[in-house]
Amino acid sequence: MQMSFDATPEKMRLFAEDSDDPMPPEVAEFLSKMKVTFSAKSDKPLESSGEKDMTSSQLKISGPGGDVAEYRLVDKTAYYRLDLQQFAKLSGETMPSADELKGQLPKGFEAGEALLTGKWIKIEAADLENLRRDMTDMAKSEGGADAPTEDPTLSPETSKKLLNSIRNAFAGQVTTKEAGRKDGADHVLATVPVRPLATAIVNGLRPIAKELPGGEKELPTEKDLKDVPNNKVTVDFAVKGSELSGATVDLTEFDNKLKKKLAGQGDGKLPMNLSFDEPVDVSAPSDAVKVDVKQLMMGLGSLFTGGLGEDDAAGATDDPFGGDGSLDESFAGLE
């Protein structure tokens, strides 16, 4: 599945105009050309697959300058890469050079260097789970209102009830009509009234609210539902053969104010496109550097405690923890 916007940078800035933080031009340019791609393969049909059935998956974010970030999971090993220079441009800031950043890491920390220079690193999924568990236990031992709790889970029975409630809500609110053939696909328009659909979904969840995380207090109130736009939204589904190949929705249909803002911008629409295709072959990068998760956290901690600014970088020592700069000395300093 791939997600993208069919919009100019100016349209993206108007889209976020009412937020507390105005969208920088660099971000608007990036979002207008951004593509988010997700692919997954499973031993079972996707609709009946659990996490353990997935054999591989990939999530990639690309922009006008190429790939910015990518994640792969192959045979229970996670692979990551990040273009820090492109990432920094999104905030309008100048990122220190890779050599400057590497100079703030403990000597011999190859995984940190790989991450900072946009190369692949790899982490065993079991190590990630152990780190998450250790951090949760540490936060719990320290106490405090912000200490994390175990992720809430739904029983198979509750999950089935939840899915049926949502299906019933859509079945009672959505109307469809055929819209002819275009670009080799048959198109079907599905129209839904937003507020009645939201109300139907919430009402359908109330009988099982006690089984859901947070209970009924987390469900929207009648007052909340009245604030939902009372608009009709249409999704254009493209079907090739018997398979869904794409879906497009105009985001201005959710917001009348946005529709007025974009009225003078081209066709006045802000389409979000989803395309569906066969999954790509997700392979393990052959040059990935293996990471010890705890060392990675310590190494990145030294980077950020040393500072990312030019003044800090200029005055930083090889090892911000003292010692000769070796990994052993650095970690001993932390202990």
PDB file of N, CA, C and O in Angstrom, residues 7-51:
ATOM      1  N   ALA A   7      -1.151  17.305  -4.196  1.00  0.00           N
ATOM      2  CA  ALA A   7      -1.330  18.696  -3.776  1.00  0.00           C
ATOM      3  C   ALA A   7      -0.038  19.484  -3.954  1.00  0.00           C
ATOM      4  O   ALA A   7       1.061  18.918  -3.922  1.00  0.00           O
ATOM      5  N   THR A   8      -0.184  20.789  -4.110  1.00  0.00           N
ATOM      6  CA  THR A   8       0.968  21.685  -4.168  1.00  0.00           C
ATOM      7  C   THR A   8       1.425  22.013  -2.748  1.00  0.00           C
ATOM      8  O   THR A   8       0.668  21.848  -1.780  1.00  0.00           O
ATOM      9  N   PRO A   9       2.664  22.499  -2.576  1.00  0.00           N
ATOM     10  CA  PRO A   9       3.117  22.918  -1.240  1.00  0.00           C
ATOM     11  C   PRO A   9       2.204  23.981  -0.622  1.00  0.00           C
ATOM     12  O   PRO A   9       1.971  23.961   0.590  1.00  0.00           O
ATOM     13  N   GLU A  10       1.683  24.883  -1.436  1.00  0.00           N
ATOM     14  CA  GLU A  10       0.798  25.919  -0.910  1.00  0.00           C
ATOM     15  C   GLU A  10      -0.476  25.314  -0.332  1.00  0.00           C
ATOM     16  O   GLU A  10      -0.966  25.745   0.719  1.00  0.00           O
ATOM     17  N   LYS A  11      -1.016  24.307  -0.999  1.00  0.00           N
ATOM     18  CA  LYS A  11      -2.206  23.642  -0.473  1.00  0.00           C
ATOM     19  C   LYS A  11      -1.911  22.963   0.865  1.00  0.00           C
ATOM     20  O   LYS A  11      -2.735  22.989   1.782  1.00  0.00           O
ATOM     21  N   MET A  12      -0.721  22.362   0.979  1.00  0.00           N
ATOM     22  CA  MET A  12      -0.377  21.698   2.225  1.00  0.00           C
ATOM     23  C   MET A  12      -0.244  22.715   3.357  1.00  0.00           C
ATOM     24  O   MET A  12      -0.624  22.442   4.505  1.00  0.00           O
ATOM     25  N   ARG A  13       0.281  23.889   3.076  1.00  0.00           N
ATOM     26  CA  ARG A  13       0.415  24.917   4.114  1.00  0.00           C
ATOM     27  C   ARG A  13      -0.961  25.419   4.549  1.00  0.00           C
ATOM     28  O   ARG A  13      -1.198  25.659   5.736  1.00  0.00           O
ATOM     29  N   LEU A  14      -1.879  25.583   3.615  1.00  0.00           N
ATOM     30  CA  LEU A  14      -3.234  26.004   3.973  1.00  0.00           C
ATOM     31  C   LEU A  14      -3.940  24.927   4.781  1.00  0.00           C
ATOM     32  O   LEU A  14      -4.750  25.216   5.668  1.00  0.00           O
ATOM     33  N   PHE A  15      -3.626  23.671   4.494  1.00  0.00           N
ATOM     34  CA  PHE A  15      -4.219  22.543   5.221  1.00  0.00           C
ATOM     35  C   PHE A  15      -3.887  22.614   6.712  1.00  0.00           C
ATOM     36  O   PHE A  15      -4.704  22.283   7.568  1.00  0.00           O
ATOM     37  N   ALA A  16      -2.663  23.080   7.021  1.00  0.00           N
ATOM     38  CA  ALA A  16      -2.219  23.127   8.419  1.00  0.00           C
ATOM     39  C   ALA A  16      -2.243  24.541   8.994  1.00  0.00           C
ATOM     40  O   ALA A  16      -1.693  24.786  10.064  1.00  0.00           O
ATOM     41  N   GLU A  17      -2.898  25.457   8.308  1.00  0.00           N
ATOM     42  CA  GLU A  17      -2.838  26.865   8.696  1.00  0.00           C
ATOM     43  C   GLU A  17      -3.409  27.126  10.088  1.00  0.00           C
ATOM     44  O   GLU A  17      -2.953  28.025  10.801  1.00  0.00           O
ATOM     45  N   ASP A  18      -4.404  26.364  10.511  1.00  0.00           N
ATOM     46  CA  ASP A  18      -5.058  26.623  11.798  1.00  0.00           C
ATOM     47  C   ASP A  18      -4.366  25.930  12.966  1.00  0.00           C
ATOM     48  O   ASP A  18      -4.817  26.048  14.107  1.00  0.00           O
ATOM     49  N   SER A  19      -3.287  25.207  12.712  1.00  0.00           N
ATOM     50  CA  SER A  19      -2.593  24.522  13.805  1.00  0.00           C
ATOM     51  C   SER A  19      -1.779  25.522  14.618  1.00  0.00           C
ATOM     52  O   SER A  19      -1.534  26.657  14.190  1.00  0.00           O
ATOM     53  N   ASP A  20      -1.362  25.106  15.807  1.00  0.00           N
ATOM     54  CA  ASP A  20      -0.597  25.988  16.683  1.00  0.00           C
ATOM     55  C   ASP A  20       0.749  26.354  16.078  1.00  0.00           C
ATOM     56  O   ASP A  20       1.263  27.457  16.297  1.00  0.00           O
ATOM     57  N   ASP A  21       1.344  25.432  15.343  1.00  0.00           N
ATOM     58  CA  ASP A  21       2.650  25.672  14.729  1.00  0.00           C
ATOM     59  C   ASP A  21       2.497  25.740  13.211  1.00  0.00           C
ATOM     60  O   ASP A  21       2.190  24.728  12.571  1.00  0.00           O
ATOM     61  N   PRO A  22       2.703  26.919  12.605  1.00  0.00           N
ATOM     62  CA  PRO A  22       2.597  27.037  11.149  1.00  0.00           C
ATOM     63  C   PRO A  22       3.562  26.066  10.460  1.00  0.00           C
ATOM     64  O   PRO A  22       4.665  25.819  10.945  1.00  0.00           O
ATOM     65  N   MET A  23       3.136  25.536   9.338  1.00  0.00           N
ATOM     66  CA  MET A  23       3.966  24.572   8.618  1.00  0.00           C
ATOM     67  C   MET A  23       5.095  25.284   7.880  1.00  0.00           C
ATOM     68  O   MET A  23       4.841  26.155   7.047  1.00  0.00           O
ATOM     69  N   PRO A  24       6.361  24.932   8.162  1.00  0.00           N
ATOM     70  CA  PRO A  24       7.486  25.538   7.431  1.00  0.00           C
ATOM     71  C   PRO A  24       7.428  25.186   5.955  1.00  0.00           C
ATOM     72  O   PRO A  24       6.915  24.127   5.583  1.00  0.00           O
ATOM     73  N   PRO A  25       7.950  26.058   5.085  1.00  0.00           N
ATOM     74  CA  PRO A  25       7.940  25.776   3.637  1.00  0.00           C
ATOM     75  C   PRO A  25       8.602  24.448   3.297  1.00  0.00           C
ATOM     76  O   PRO A  25       8.167  23.750   2.376  1.00  0.00           O
ATOM     77  N   GLU A  26       9.684  24.101   4.036  1.00  0.00           N
ATOM     78  CA  GLU A  26      10.392  22.857   3.746  1.00  0.00           C
ATOM     79  C   GLU A  26       9.499  21.644   3.983  1.00  0.00           C
ATOM     80  O   GLU A  26       9.539  20.667   3.215  1.00  0.00           O
ATOM     81  N   VAL A  27       8.684  21.712   5.030  1.00  0.00           N
ATOM     82  CA  VAL A  27       7.791  20.600   5.339  1.00  0.00           C
ATOM     83  C   VAL A  27       6.677  20.511   4.305  1.00  0.00           C
ATOM     84  O   VAL A  27       6.296  19.423   3.865  1.00  0.00           O
ATOM     85  N   ALA A  28       6.146  21.683   3.899  1.00  0.00           N
ATOM     86  CA  ALA A  28       5.086  21.700   2.890  1.00  0.00           C
ATOM     87  C   ALA A  28       5.580  21.108   1.571  1.00  0.00           C
ATOM     88  O   ALA A  28       4.872  20.344   0.916  1.00  0.00           O
ATOM     89  N   GLU A  29       6.798  21.440   1.194  1.00  0.00           N
ATOM     90  CA  GLU A  29       7.384  20.900  -0.034  1.00  0.00           C
ATOM     91  C   GLU A  29       7.548  19.390   0.083  1.00  0.00           C
ATOM     92  O   GLU A  29       7.252  18.644  -0.861  1.00  0.00           O
ATOM     93  N   PHE A  30       8.010  18.941   1.250  1.00  0.00           N
ATOM     94  CA  PHE A  30       8.213  17.503   1.460  1.00  0.00           C
ATOM     95  C   PHE A  30       6.894  16.744   1.394  1.00  0.00           C
ATOM     96  O   PHE A  30       6.780  15.730   0.697  1.00  0.00           O
ATOM     97  N   LEU A  31       5.871  17.240   2.125  1.00  0.00           N
ATOM     98  CA  LEU A  31       4.591  16.535   2.179  1.00  0.00           C
ATOM     99  C   LEU A  31       3.914  16.480   0.815  1.00  0.00           C
ATOM    100  O   LEU A  31       3.225  15.503   0.492  1.00  0.00           O
ATOM    101  N   SER A  32       4.089  17.520   0.015  1.00  0.00           N
ATOM    102  CA  SER A  32       3.441  17.540  -1.303  1.00  0.00           C
ATOM    103  C   SER A  32       3.983  16.455  -2.220  1.00  0.00           C
ATOM    104  O   SER A  32       3.311  16.037  -3.163  1.00  0.00           O
ATOM    105  N   LYS A  33       5.204  15.988  -1.946  1.00  0.00           N
ATOM    106  CA  LYS A  33       5.825  14.960  -2.782  1.00  0.00           C
ATOM    107  C   LYS A  33       6.098  13.677  -2.007  1.00  0.00           C
ATOM    108  O   LYS A  33       6.738  12.755  -2.514  1.00  0.00           O
ATOM    109  N   MET A  34       5.615  13.607  -0.773  1.00  0.00           N
ATOM    110  CA  MET A  34       5.890  12.445   0.076  1.00  0.00           C
ATOM    111  C   MET A  34       5.137  11.206  -0.403  1.00  0.00           C
ATOM    112  O   MET A  34       4.003  11.283  -0.849  1.00  0.00           O
ATOM    113  N   LYS A  35       5.799  10.071  -0.235  1.00  0.00           N
ATOM    114  CA  LYS A  35       5.173   8.771  -0.470  1.00  0.00           C
ATOM    115  C   LYS A  35       5.507   7.869   0.712  1.00  0.00           C
ATOM    116  O   LYS A  35       6.678   7.717   1.079  1.00  0.00           O
ATOM    117  N   VAL A  36       4.464   7.304   1.319  1.00  0.00           N
ATOM    118  CA  VAL A  36       4.644   6.355   2.419  1.00  0.00           C
ATOM    119  C   VAL A  36       4.226   4.981   1.898  1.00  0.00           C
ATOM    120  O   VAL A  36       3.075   4.793   1.486  1.00  0.00           O
ATOM    121  N   THR A  37       5.147   4.044   1.910  1.00  0.00           N
ATOM    122  CA  THR A  37       4.901   2.720   1.339  1.00  0.00           C
ATOM    123  C   THR A  37       4.992   1.654   2.422  1.00  0.00           C
ATOM    124  O   THR A  37       5.960   1.634   3.193  1.00  0.00           O
ATOM    125  N   PHE A  38       3.984   0.796   2.494  1.00  0.00           N
ATOM    126  CA  PHE A  38       4.000  -0.320   3.432  1.00  0.00           C
ATOM    127  C   PHE A  38       3.756  -1.608   2.658  1.00  0.00           C
ATOM    128  O   PHE A  38       2.868  -1.670   1.806  1.00  0.00           O
ATOM    129  N   SER A  39       4.546  -2.623   2.954  1.00  0.00           N
ATOM    130  CA  SER A  39       4.400  -3.911   2.292  1.00  0.00           C
ATOM    131  C   SER A  39       4.581  -5.008   3.322  1.00  0.00           C
ATOM    132  O   SER A  39       5.397  -4.876   4.244  1.00  0.00           O
ATOM    133  N   ALA A  40       3.818  -6.083   3.194  1.00  0.00           N
ATOM    134  CA  ALA A  40       3.916  -7.189   4.144  1.00  0.00           C
ATOM    135  C   ALA A  40       3.615  -8.508   3.454  1.00  0.00           C
ATOM    136  O   ALA A  40       2.814  -8.563   2.529  1.00  0.00           O
ATOM    137  N   LYS A  41       4.272  -9.558   3.912  1.00  0.00           N
ATOM    138  CA  LYS A  41       4.003 -10.910   3.446  1.00  0.00           C
ATOM    139  C   LYS A  41       3.733 -11.802   4.646  1.00  0.00           C
ATOM    140  O   LYS A  41       4.322 -11.626   5.710  1.00  0.00           O
ATOM    141  N   SER A  42       2.842 -12.756   4.446  1.00  0.00           N
ATOM    142  CA  SER A  42       2.444 -13.638   5.545  1.00  0.00           C
ATOM    143  C   SER A  42       2.316 -15.064   5.046  1.00  0.00           C
ATOM    144  O   SER A  42       2.108 -15.313   3.856  1.00  0.00           O
ATOM    145  N   ASP A  43       2.438 -16.006   5.989  1.00  0.00           N
ATOM    146  CA  ASP A  43       2.225 -17.413   5.660  1.00  0.00           C
ATOM    147  C   ASP A  43       0.750 -17.730   5.457  1.00  0.00           C
ATOM    148  O   ASP A  43       0.404 -18.781   4.927  1.00  0.00           O
ATOM    149  N   LYS A  44      -0.130 -16.834   5.922  1.00  0.00           N
ATOM    150  CA  LYS A  44      -1.569 -17.027   5.830  1.00  0.00           C
ATOM    151  C   LYS A  44      -2.193 -15.872   5.069  1.00  0.00           C
ATOM    152  O   LYS A  44      -1.550 -14.840   4.852  1.00  0.00           O
ATOM    153  N   PRO A  45      -3.458 -16.000   4.661  1.00  0.00           N
ATOM    154  CA  PRO A  45      -4.153 -14.842   4.096  1.00  0.00           C
ATOM    155  C   PRO A  45      -4.096 -13.675   5.084  1.00  0.00           C
ATOM    156  O   PRO A  45      -4.223 -13.870   6.296  1.00  0.00           O
ATOM    157  N   LEU A  46      -3.902 -12.460   4.571  1.00  0.00           N
ATOM    158  CA  LEU A  46      -3.655 -11.305   5.432  1.00  0.00           C
ATOM    159  C   LEU A  46      -4.772 -11.088   6.439  1.00  0.00           C
ATOM    160  O   LEU A  46      -4.520 -10.718   7.591  1.00  0.00           O
ATOM    161  N   GLU A  47      -6.023 -11.335   6.021  1.00  0.00           N
ATOM    162  CA  GLU A  47      -7.156 -11.059   6.907  1.00  0.00           C
ATOM    163  C   GLU A  47      -7.170 -11.950   8.145  1.00  0.00           C
ATOM    164  O   GLU A  47      -7.765 -11.610   9.166  1.00  0.00           O
ATOM    165  N   SER A  48      -6.497 -13.101   8.074  1.00  0.00           N
ATOM    166  CA  SER A  48      -6.476 -14.008   9.219  1.00  0.00           C
ATOM    167  C   SER A  48      -5.081 -14.137   9.827  1.00  0.00           C
ATOM    168  O   SER A  48      -4.824 -15.038  10.621  1.00  0.00           O
ATOM    169  N   SER A  49      -4.185 -13.223   9.455  1.00  0.00           N
ATOM    170  CA  SER A  49      -2.806 -13.299   9.932  1.00  0.00           C
ATOM    171  C   SER A  49      -2.626 -12.573  11.256  1.00  0.00           C
ATOM    172  O   SER A  49      -3.195 -11.503  11.478  1.00  0.00           O
ATOM    173  N   GLY A  50      -1.809 -13.170  12.115  1.00  0.00           N
ATOM    174  CA  GLY A  50      -1.370 -12.512  13.327  1.00  0.00           C
ATOM    175  C   GLY A  50       0.066 -12.080  13.157  1.00  0.00           C
ATOM    176  O   GLY A  50       0.702 -12.348  12.121  1.00  0.00           O
ATOM    177  N   GLU A  51       0.597 -11.413  14.173  1.00  0.00           N
ATOM    178  CA  GLU A  51       1.967 -10.915  14.084  1.00  0.00           C
ATOM    179  C   GLU A  51       2.966 -12.029  13.832  1.00  0.00           C
ATOM    180  O   GLU A  51       3.925 -11.870  13.075  1.00  0.00           O
TER     181      GLU A  51
END
